[in-house]
One Martini backbone bead per residue (centre of mass of N, CA, C, O) as a GRO file, in nm:
protein
  433
    1MET     BB    1   2.716 -17.043 -13.721
    2GLU     BB    2   2.388 -17.013 -13.637
    3PHE     BB    3   2.147 -17.220 -13.499
    4ASN     BB    4   1.835 -17.293 -13.661
    5PRO     BB    5   1.553 -17.478 -13.527
    6VAL     BB    6   1.403 -17.530 -13.836
    7LEU     BB    7   1.131 -17.656 -14.012
    8LYS     BB    8   1.001 -17.763 -14.277
    9PRO     BB    9   0.684 -17.836 -14.372
   10TYR     BB   10   0.756 -18.131 -14.477
   11GLN     BB   11   0.901 -18.215 -14.214
   12LEU     BB   12   0.662 -18.188 -14.025
   13VAL     BB   13   0.511 -18.400 -14.153
   14GLY     BB   14   0.700 -18.639 -14.112
   15VAL     BB   15   0.689 -18.623 -13.807
   16ASN     BB   16   0.379 -18.664 -13.775
   17PHE     BB   17   0.383 -18.939 -13.913
   18LEU     BB   18   0.541 -19.082 -13.683
   19LEU     BB   19   0.354 -19.000 -13.448
   20LEU     BB   20   0.098 -19.134 -13.541
   21LEU     BB   21   0.216 -19.426 -13.546
   22HIS     BB   22   0.273 -19.421 -13.244
   23GLN     BB   23  -0.015 -19.377 -13.137
   24LYS     BB   24  -0.109 -19.643 -13.295
   25GLY     BB   25   0.120 -19.876 -13.248
   26ILE     BB   26   0.319 -19.887 -13.478
   27GLY     BB   27   0.618 -20.079 -13.539
   28GLY     BB   28   0.653 -19.943 -13.850
   29ALA     BB   29   0.859 -19.743 -14.065
   30ILE     BB   30   0.899 -19.546 -14.383
   31LEU     BB   31   1.152 -19.297 -14.477
   32ALA     BB   32   1.169 -19.205 -14.837
   33ASP     BB   33   1.308 -18.962 -14.903
   34GLU     BB   34   1.485 -18.794 -15.093
   35MET     BB   35   1.778 -18.699 -15.131
   36GLY     BB   36   1.808 -18.386 -14.940
   37LEU     BB   37   1.540 -18.377 -14.729
   38GLY     BB   38   1.588 -18.454 -14.437
   39LYS     BB   39   1.575 -18.738 -14.258
   40THR     BB   40   1.752 -18.698 -14.009
   41VAL     BB   41   1.614 -18.457 -13.885
   42GLN     BB   42   1.329 -18.587 -13.855
   43ALA     BB   43   1.429 -18.823 -13.671
   44VAL     BB   44   1.552 -18.659 -13.428
   45THR     BB   45   1.291 -18.501 -13.367
   46TYR     BB   46   1.120 -18.750 -13.295
   47LEU     BB   47   1.286 -18.834 -13.056
   48ASN     BB   48   1.260 -18.577 -12.888
   49LEU     BB   49   0.953 -18.592 -12.873
   50LEU     BB   50   0.919 -18.858 -12.718
   51GLN     BB   51   1.023 -18.714 -12.458
   52HIS     BB   52   0.825 -18.458 -12.442
   53LEU     BB   53   0.538 -18.611 -12.500
   54TYR     BB   54   0.612 -18.946 -12.376
   55ASP     BB   55   0.831 -19.007 -12.183
   56ASP     BB   56   1.078 -19.114 -12.407
   57PRO     BB   57   1.427 -19.161 -12.375
   58GLY     BB   58   1.444 -19.466 -12.422
   59PRO     BB   59   1.629 -19.647 -12.591
   60HIS     BB   60   1.824 -19.585 -12.888
   61LEU     BB   61   1.892 -19.737 -13.209
   62ILE     BB   62   2.142 -19.661 -13.445
   63VAL     BB   63   2.184 -19.769 -13.788
   64CYS     BB   64   2.480 -19.738 -13.991
   65PRO     BB   65   2.716 -19.624 -14.177
   66ALA     BB   66   3.020 -19.549 -14.093
   67SER     BB   67   3.042 -19.278 -14.265
   68VAL     BB   68   2.773 -19.144 -14.075
   69LEU     BB   69   2.816 -19.141 -13.764
   70GLU     BB   70   2.907 -18.841 -13.725
   71ASN     BB   71   2.672 -18.703 -13.818
   72TRP     BB   72   2.459 -18.797 -13.629
   73GLU     BB   73   2.600 -18.702 -13.386
   74ARG     BB   74   2.579 -18.401 -13.472
   75GLU     BB   75   2.259 -18.386 -13.504
   76LEU     BB   76   2.186 -18.474 -13.220
   77LYS     BB   77   2.339 -18.243 -13.071
   78LYS     BB   78   2.173 -18.014 -13.214
   79TRP     BB   79   1.866 -18.130 -13.163
   80CYS     BB   80   1.962 -18.307 -12.884
   81PRO     BB   81   2.109 -18.157 -12.621
   82SER     BB   82   2.012 -18.374 -12.384
   83PHE     BB   83   2.149 -18.607 -12.499
   84SER     BB   84   2.279 -18.924 -12.455
   85ILE     BB   85   2.575 -19.028 -12.658
   86ILE     BB   86   2.679 -19.339 -12.808
   87MET     BB   87   2.984 -19.472 -12.961
   88PHE     BB   88   2.957 -19.800 -13.102
   89HIS     BB   89   3.275 -19.761 -13.220
   90GLY     BB   90   3.569 -19.906 -13.235
   91ALA     BB   91   3.810 -19.944 -12.989
   92GLY     BB   92   3.613 -19.885 -12.743
   93ARG     BB   93   3.384 -20.113 -12.771
   94THR     BB   94   3.485 -20.352 -12.592
   95ALA     BB   95   3.454 -20.224 -12.301
   96PHE     BB   96   3.154 -20.126 -12.338
   97SER     BB   97   3.026 -20.397 -12.381
   98LYS     BB   98   3.063 -20.513 -12.096
   99GLU     BB   99   2.891 -20.288 -11.955
  100LEU     BB  100   2.629 -20.327 -12.115
  101SER     BB  101   2.584 -20.610 -12.037
  102SER     BB  102   2.569 -20.586 -11.718
  103LEU     BB  103   2.342 -20.365 -11.712
  104GLY     BB  104   2.126 -20.531 -11.863
  105LYS     BB  105   2.130 -20.789 -11.680
  106ALA     BB  106   2.031 -20.603 -11.426
  107GLY     BB  107   1.821 -20.370 -11.537
  108CYS     BB  108   1.930 -20.111 -11.602
  109PRO     BB  109   1.944 -19.812 -11.683
  110ALA     BB  110   2.020 -19.637 -11.946
  111PRO     BB  111   2.322 -19.442 -11.998
  112PHE     BB  112   2.135 -19.359 -12.252
  113ASN     BB  113   1.956 -19.260 -12.545
  114VAL     BB  114   2.195 -19.315 -12.769
  115LEU     BB  115   2.296 -19.568 -13.011
  116LEU     BB  116   2.590 -19.594 -13.218
  117VAL     BB  117   2.592 -19.808 -13.508
  118GLY     BB  118   2.729 -20.020 -13.737
  119TYR     BB  119   2.652 -20.266 -13.972
  120SER     BB  120   2.917 -20.448 -13.926
  121LEU     BB  121   2.818 -20.571 -13.652
  122PHE     BB  122   2.609 -20.756 -13.852
  123GLU     BB  123   2.832 -20.909 -14.055
  124ARG     BB  124   3.010 -21.058 -13.851
  125ARG     BB  125   3.184 -21.358 -13.681
  126SER     BB  126   3.312 -21.269 -13.435
  127ALA     BB  127   3.335 -21.302 -13.104
  128GLN     BB  128   3.310 -20.991 -13.040
  129GLN     BB  129   3.050 -20.942 -13.208
  130LYS     BB  130   2.872 -21.132 -13.058
  131ASP     BB  131   2.891 -21.002 -12.787
  132ASP     BB  132   2.783 -20.726 -12.878
  133ARG     BB  133   2.497 -20.841 -12.979
  134LYS     BB  134   2.428 -20.952 -12.696
  135ALA     BB  135   2.418 -20.678 -12.554
  136LEU     BB  136   2.192 -20.553 -12.715
  137LYS     BB  137   1.968 -20.771 -12.647
  138ARG     BB  138   1.936 -20.660 -12.332
  139TRP     BB  139   1.776 -20.426 -12.455
  140LYS     BB  140   1.492 -20.205 -12.445
  141TRP     BB  141   1.399 -20.081 -12.730
  142SER     BB  142   1.228 -19.830 -12.868
  143CYS     BB  143   1.411 -19.741 -13.118
  144VAL     BB  144   1.501 -19.869 -13.436
  145LEU     BB  145   1.733 -19.716 -13.653
  146MET     BB  146   1.774 -19.736 -14.021
  147ASP     BB  147   1.992 -19.645 -14.228
  148GLU     BB  148   1.998 -19.735 -14.536
  149ALA     BB  149   1.772 -19.980 -14.548
  150HIS     BB  150   1.821 -20.126 -14.837
  151VAL     BB  151   2.020 -20.330 -14.694
  152LEU     BB  152   1.739 -20.513 -14.600
  153LYS     BB  153   1.622 -20.688 -14.860
  154ASP     BB  154   1.775 -20.964 -14.740
  155LYS     BB  155   1.655 -21.219 -14.524
  156GLY     BB  156   1.915 -21.420 -14.580
  157SER     BB  157   2.110 -21.231 -14.447
  158PHE     BB  158   2.315 -21.177 -14.193
  159ARG     BB  159   2.230 -20.892 -14.122
  160TRP     BB  160   1.938 -20.924 -14.095
  161LYS     BB  161   1.934 -21.145 -13.869
  162ASN     BB  162   2.090 -20.984 -13.655
  163LEU     BB  163   1.910 -20.725 -13.655
  164MET     BB  164   1.651 -20.865 -13.577
  165ALA     BB  165   1.734 -20.983 -13.298
  166VAL     BB  166   1.733 -20.694 -13.186
  167ALA     BB  167   1.460 -20.536 -13.317
  168GLN     BB  168   1.195 -20.709 -13.278
  169HIS     BB  169   1.137 -20.590 -12.951
  170ALA     BB  170   1.078 -20.318 -13.039
  171ARG     BB  171   0.846 -20.068 -13.063
  172GLN     BB  172   1.027 -19.951 -13.307
  173ARG     BB  173   1.082 -19.944 -13.668
  174LEU     BB  174   1.306 -19.726 -13.839
  175MET     BB  175   1.321 -19.644 -14.195
  176LEU     BB  176   1.591 -19.516 -14.405
  177THR     BB  177   1.537 -19.419 -14.756
  178GLY     BB  178   1.606 -19.307 -15.098
  179THR     BB  179   1.505 -19.576 -15.215
  180PRO     BB  180   1.295 -19.702 -15.407
  181LEU     BB  181   1.073 -19.936 -15.458
  182GLN     BB  182   1.080 -20.263 -15.582
  183ASN     BB  183   0.978 -20.517 -15.818
  184ASP     BB  184   1.039 -20.713 -15.560
  185LEU     BB  185   0.933 -20.957 -15.352
  186HIS     BB  186   1.167 -21.019 -15.168
  187GLU     BB  187   1.214 -20.725 -15.079
  188LEU     BB  188   0.947 -20.647 -14.978
  189TRP     BB  189   0.910 -20.864 -14.767
  190SER     BB  190   1.162 -20.798 -14.597
  191LEU     BB  191   1.063 -20.512 -14.516
  192LEU     BB  192   0.795 -20.603 -14.387
  193GLU     BB  193   0.909 -20.806 -14.176
  194PHE     BB  194   1.076 -20.600 -14.029
  195MET     BB  195   0.859 -20.402 -13.944
  196MET     BB  196   0.636 -20.671 -13.894
  197PRO     BB  197   0.700 -20.958 -13.751
  198ASP     BB  198   0.425 -21.043 -13.605
  199ILE     BB  199   0.278 -21.064 -13.906
  200PHE     BB  200   0.529 -21.142 -14.137
  201ALA     BB  201   0.646 -21.396 -14.053
  202THR     BB  202   0.868 -21.677 -14.211
  203GLY     BB  203   1.112 -21.759 -14.106
  204GLU     BB  204   1.284 -22.025 -14.310
  205VAL     BB  205   1.160 -21.937 -14.546
  206ASP     BB  206   1.194 -21.942 -14.901
  207LEU     BB  207   1.098 -21.687 -15.089
  208LYS     BB  208   1.205 -21.760 -15.373
  209LYS     BB  209   1.004 -22.005 -15.387
  210LEU     BB  210   0.739 -21.885 -15.281
  211LEU     BB  211   0.782 -21.655 -15.476
  212ASN     BB  212   0.663 -21.491 -15.764
  213SER     BB  213   0.853 -21.256 -15.940
  214GLU     BB  214   0.588 -21.226 -16.169
  215ASP     BB  215   0.365 -21.130 -15.952
  216HIS     BB  216   0.210 -20.838 -15.983
  217GLU     BB  217  -0.038 -20.868 -15.791
  218LEU     BB  218   0.138 -20.905 -15.534
  219ILE     BB  219   0.313 -20.649 -15.555
  220SER     BB  220   0.067 -20.462 -15.530
  221ARG     BB  221  -0.020 -20.572 -15.242
  222ILE     BB  222   0.231 -20.505 -15.090
  223LYS     BB  223   0.230 -20.207 -15.147
  224SER     BB  224  -0.043 -20.152 -15.019
  225ILE     BB  225   0.050 -20.231 -14.729
  226LEU     BB  226   0.294 -20.035 -14.715
  227GLY     BB  227   0.189 -19.744 -14.773
  228PRO     BB  228   0.094 -19.636 -14.478
  229PHE     BB  229   0.420 -19.668 -14.368
  230ILE     BB  230   0.498 -19.470 -14.625
  231LEU     BB  231   0.725 -19.187 -14.682
  232ARG     BB  232   0.740 -18.996 -15.000
  233ARG     BB  233   0.957 -18.743 -15.130
  234LEU     BB  234   1.026 -18.505 -15.369
  235LYS     BB  235   1.173 -18.236 -15.480
  236SER     BB  236   0.936 -18.165 -15.675
  237ASP     BB  237   0.714 -18.148 -15.434
  238VAL     BB  238   0.912 -17.916 -15.252
  239MET     BB  239   1.048 -17.679 -15.406
  240GLN     BB  240   0.923 -17.424 -15.262
  241GLN     BB  241   1.079 -17.506 -14.969
  242LEU     BB  242   1.343 -17.445 -15.083
  243VAL     BB  243   1.649 -17.351 -15.131
  244PRO     BB  244   1.781 -17.179 -15.358
  245LYS     BB  245   1.973 -17.243 -15.630
  246THR     BB  246   2.319 -17.164 -15.695
  247GLN     BB  247   2.499 -17.114 -16.007
  248HIS     BB  248   2.857 -17.113 -16.040
  249VAL     BB  249   3.091 -17.035 -16.295
  250ASN     BB  250   3.440 -17.092 -16.272
  251PHE     BB  251   3.681 -16.959 -16.475
  252VAL     BB  252   4.007 -17.111 -16.545
  253SER     BB  253   4.341 -17.057 -16.611
  254MET     BB  254   4.613 -17.189 -16.748
  255GLY     BB  255   4.907 -17.256 -16.698
  256SER     BB  256   5.195 -17.294 -16.877
  257GLU     BB  257   5.232 -17.616 -16.811
  258GLN     BB  258   4.945 -17.698 -16.872
  259LEU     BB  259   4.919 -17.571 -17.151
  260LYS     BB  260   5.155 -17.736 -17.269
  261ALA     BB  261   5.029 -18.020 -17.227
  262TYR     BB  262   4.767 -17.979 -17.392
  263ASN     BB  263   4.892 -17.884 -17.664
  264GLY     BB  264   5.063 -18.137 -17.696
  265ALA     BB  265   4.841 -18.334 -17.723
  266ALA     BB  266   4.673 -18.207 -17.941
  267ASN     BB  267   4.896 -18.218 -18.154
  268GLU     BB  268   4.941 -18.513 -18.158
  269TYR     BB  269   4.657 -18.601 -18.248
  270ARG     BB  270   4.642 -18.423 -18.499
  271ALA     BB  271   4.875 -18.584 -18.637
  272ILE     BB  272   4.741 -18.859 -18.649
  273CYS     BB  273   4.488 -18.762 -18.805
  274GLU     BB  274   4.647 -18.671 -19.057
  275ALA     BB  275   4.802 -18.939 -19.115
  276ARG     BB  276   4.542 -19.101 -19.171
  277THR     BB  277   4.429 -18.930 -19.400
  278ALA     BB  278   4.673 -18.967 -19.597
  279LYS     BB  279   4.628 -19.303 -19.613
  280SER     BB  280   4.322 -19.288 -19.754
  281SER     BB  281   4.352 -19.220 -20.068
  282GLY     BB  282   4.119 -18.987 -20.065
  283GLN     BB  283   3.915 -19.107 -19.879
  284TYR     BB  284   3.743 -18.912 -19.704
  285PRO     BB  285   3.929 -18.650 -19.621
  286GLN     BB  286   3.706 -18.498 -19.412
  287ASN     BB  287   3.656 -18.781 -19.252
  288VAL     BB  288   3.803 -18.843 -18.974
  289VAL     BB  289   3.600 -19.005 -18.793
  290GLY     BB  290   3.581 -19.245 -19.011
  291LEU     BB  291   3.904 -19.332 -18.969
  292ILE     BB  292   3.863 -19.342 -18.647
  293PRO     BB  293   3.812 -19.486 -18.390
  294LYS     BB  294   3.604 -19.419 -18.130
  295ARG     BB  295   3.789 -19.513 -17.905
  296GLN     BB  296   4.023 -19.322 -17.971
  297ILE     BB  297   3.882 -19.057 -17.960
  298SER     BB  298   3.782 -19.092 -17.665
  299ASN     BB  299   4.083 -19.100 -17.554
  300TYR     BB  300   4.172 -18.825 -17.631
  301PHE     BB  301   3.941 -18.661 -17.461
  302MET     BB  302   4.022 -18.784 -17.193
  303GLN     BB  303   4.311 -18.669 -17.180
  304LEU     BB  304   4.228 -18.375 -17.185
  305ARG     BB  305   4.057 -18.393 -16.930
  306LYS     BB  306   4.296 -18.468 -16.742
  307ILE     BB  307   4.467 -18.209 -16.805
  308ALA     BB  308   4.244 -18.007 -16.703
  309ASN     BB  309   4.257 -18.110 -16.410
  310HIS     BB  310   4.553 -18.269 -16.420
  311PRO     BB  311   4.887 -18.324 -16.521
  312LEU     BB  312   4.930 -18.585 -16.331
  313LEU     BB  313   4.727 -18.779 -16.518
  314ILE     BB  314   4.997 -18.782 -16.666
  315ARG     BB  315   5.302 -18.852 -16.858
  316ARG     BB  316   5.574 -18.600 -16.828
  317ILE     BB  317   5.800 -18.575 -16.601
  318TYR     BB  318   5.856 -18.880 -16.669
  319SER     BB  319   6.070 -19.045 -16.834
  320ASP     BB  320   6.187 -19.333 -16.963
  321LYS     BB  321   6.448 -19.326 -16.798
  322ASP     BB  322   6.312 -19.281 -16.524
  323VAL     BB  323   6.135 -19.538 -16.545
  324GLU     BB  324   6.372 -19.748 -16.538
  325ARG     BB  325   6.497 -19.651 -16.268
  326ILE     BB  326   6.240 -19.696 -16.095
  327ALA     BB  327   6.213 -19.998 -16.159
  328ARG     BB  328   6.495 -20.090 -16.049
  329LEU     BB  329   6.427 -19.991 -15.756
  330THR     BB  330   6.141 -20.139 -15.697
  331TYR     BB  331   6.143 -20.437 -15.807
  332PRO     BB  332   6.292 -20.580 -15.547
  333LYS     BB  333   6.028 -20.479 -15.345
  334GLY     BB  334   5.748 -20.579 -15.492
  335ALA     BB  335   5.591 -20.356 -15.669
  336PHE     BB  336   5.501 -20.595 -15.905
  337GLY     BB  337   5.572 -20.834 -15.773
  338PHE     BB  338   5.744 -21.176 -15.797
  339GLU     BB  339   5.645 -21.277 -16.113
  340CYS     BB  340   5.778 -21.031 -16.244
  341SER     BB  341   5.950 -20.884 -16.481
  342LEU     BB  342   6.139 -20.622 -16.547
  343ASP     BB  343   6.026 -20.566 -16.829
  344ARG     BB  344   5.732 -20.546 -16.739
  345ALA     BB  345   5.761 -20.338 -16.544
  346ILE     BB  346   5.848 -20.106 -16.729
  347GLN     BB  347   5.593 -20.122 -16.911
  348ALA     BB  348   5.392 -20.058 -16.681
  349LEU     BB  349   5.532 -19.780 -16.598
  350LYS     BB  350   5.467 -19.633 -16.874
  351ASN     BB  351   5.136 -19.619 -16.791
  352TYR     BB  352   5.184 -19.421 -16.591
  353ASN     BB  353   5.153 -19.164 -16.400
  354ASP     BB  354   5.293 -18.929 -16.221
  355PHE     BB  355   5.145 -18.979 -15.955
  356ALA     BB  356   5.193 -19.295 -15.943
  357ILE     BB  357   5.488 -19.272 -15.935
  358HIS     BB  358   5.517 -19.112 -15.681
  359GLN     BB  359   5.370 -19.330 -15.499
  360LEU     BB  360   5.581 -19.544 -15.551
  361LEU     BB  361   5.819 -19.388 -15.420
  362ILE     BB  362   5.705 -19.349 -15.148
  363THR     BB  363   5.656 -19.667 -15.083
  364HIS     BB  364   5.959 -19.793 -15.250
  365GLY     BB  365   6.165 -19.600 -15.189
  366ASP     BB  366   6.421 -19.427 -15.081
  367ALA     BB  367   6.558 -19.242 -14.882
  368GLY     BB  368   6.398 -18.930 -14.974
  369THR     BB  369   6.261 -18.981 -15.226
  370LYS     BB  370   6.398 -18.986 -15.517
  371GLY     BB  371   6.188 -18.814 -15.750
  372ALA     BB  372   5.975 -18.691 -15.605
  373LEU     BB  373   5.734 -18.487 -15.564
  374LYS     BB  374   5.628 -18.159 -15.511
  375GLU     BB  375   5.420 -17.944 -15.390
  376GLU     BB  376   5.403 -17.762 -15.657
  377HIS     BB  377   5.266 -17.979 -15.830
  378VAL     BB  378   4.978 -17.980 -15.714
  379PHE     BB  379   4.963 -17.656 -15.846
  380ALA     BB  380   4.956 -17.715 -16.177
  381SER     BB  381   4.653 -17.653 -16.133
  382ALA     BB  382   4.403 -17.439 -16.168
  383LYS     BB  383   4.197 -17.578 -15.986
  384CYS     BB  384   4.386 -17.612 -15.737
  385GLN     BB  385   4.430 -17.309 -15.700
  386ALA     BB  386   4.137 -17.214 -15.660
  387LEU     BB  387   4.092 -17.396 -15.403
  388ALA     BB  388   4.325 -17.263 -15.227
  389GLU     BB  389   4.160 -16.989 -15.219
  390LEU     BB  390   3.861 -17.081 -15.132
  391LEU     BB  391   3.846 -17.281 -14.888
  392PRO     BB  392   3.943 -17.114 -14.643
  393SER     BB  393   3.709 -16.912 -14.638
  394LEU     BB  394   3.481 -17.123 -14.617
  395ALA     BB  395   3.584 -17.248 -14.346
  396ASN     BB  396   3.579 -16.970 -14.187
  397ASN     BB  397   3.251 -16.944 -14.236
  398GLY     BB  398   3.127 -17.263 -14.195
  399HIS     BB  399   3.164 -17.427 -14.435
  400ARG     BB  400   3.069 -17.704 -14.638
  401VAL     BB  401   3.225 -17.911 -14.868
  402LEU     BB  402   3.158 -18.072 -15.196
  403ILE     BB  403   3.374 -18.296 -15.387
  404PHE     BB  404   3.391 -18.393 -15.716
  405SER     BB  405   3.498 -18.702 -15.893
  406GLN     BB  406   3.573 -18.935 -16.159
  407TRP     BB  407   3.865 -18.968 -16.009
  408THR     BB  408   4.053 -19.114 -15.764
  409THR     BB  409   4.318 -18.981 -15.830
  410MET     BB  410   4.209 -18.696 -15.788
  411LEU     BB  411   4.151 -18.746 -15.491
  412ASP     BB  412   4.451 -18.787 -15.417
  413ILE     BB  413   4.550 -18.506 -15.502
  414LEU     BB  414   4.345 -18.341 -15.317
  415GLU     BB  415   4.461 -18.440 -15.053
  416TRP     BB  416   4.729 -18.321 -15.081
  417ALA     BB  417   4.624 -18.018 -15.107
  418LEU     BB  418   4.473 -18.015 -14.833
  419GLU     BB  419   4.734 -18.071 -14.664
  420VAL     BB  420   4.896 -17.820 -14.744
  421ILE     BB  421   4.642 -17.600 -14.656
  422GLY     BB  422   4.483 -17.721 -14.397
  423ILE     BB  423   4.248 -17.912 -14.481
  424THR     BB  424   3.978 -18.095 -14.358
  425TYR     BB  425   3.877 -18.439 -14.438
  426ARG     BB  426   3.645 -18.663 -14.628
  427ARG     BB  427   3.635 -18.980 -14.773
  428LEU     BB  428   3.420 -19.096 -15.062
  429ASP     BB  429   3.451 -19.395 -15.280
  430GLY     BB  430   3.345 -19.708 -15.180
  431ALA     BB  431   3.536 -19.775 -14.983
  432PRO     BB  432   3.638 -19.914 -14.724
  433GLN     BB  433   3.648 -19.788 -14.375
   0.00000   0.00000   0.00000
């Protein structure tokens, strides 16, 4: 797909807001647009204009979560094609750290326009990371840009202090966050001090003791101080400028095995409800809901939802006899810990779903993983079959697809399906990267 570098009107307003603060010599700003409005694009356009309008090629430091480092690199290459970009992250960082340190110490011009780094560099206490932070301090940064800047709401944190040591002498500190400001004095002051340390620095003072968190007048005053340096727009504010959203619901029909599992579960739960009604001695015979605990009813529907997503989310393929055999195979290898009895391991495994048992066999089974599921099992779900048909064509046309699921196990199954059909992916589920 051909790239068309055109900003929307509200994004132009955002870029001009940042340029105005730069012209006035303001050392800090917060771009707090709601998620999805293009804060990254506005920020990289601003950095590009600093070079073209003010002959300021940087160096700029961009700090962000590790999960979005590649996205920042991609957007910089797209919107700032003349920029030299260094990814200061991963295995190659150690060697480059020494080079950076020596160049900075010698006062040499930066061999890059933008240095990308993850927040983890400012969170850990290893000797190598201390050396890396020391190397960053040697450079005179033009703009230090922090994505997801709400993580800097605690000035007492190791992250805040280490990043401030690098950013405090920069010409400008630009913070991006989609999270609105909270009515918390400690958080507000932490952001205010980070933006403008020359004016609002409090040293080692314990803000939690100094500030009364219930002082609503002071909260309002700090927000009014921050006001001129914050720009926040919601989707509802700029809806007319956004590309219209098209919603399309694609109904898929379950295959025979998935339908068999679904109907089997529904019949089982129906039988339980009928048996409970029969035992009620005629009292409220029609009010089944009143006779069965709400939690149990909720669990029934949850199980049906799981089967509708993928039948591997329940245990159906592996019988109790299979479970006992697999437990005896994997138990001696520490699959259930070394303090658990075999009987308890068998009982625990009976509560596993088919996919979890499959993973256990892959991890702890014998060579050849006898009993593990085969590739056709991953497509026993109508939804997975639909994705297998849809995703390759979308990928070939340059689209990037975002898939949500409420269950991490479903994400595990989707990973397997994507690997089978040859689609590359990146997973984000809150786990450490």
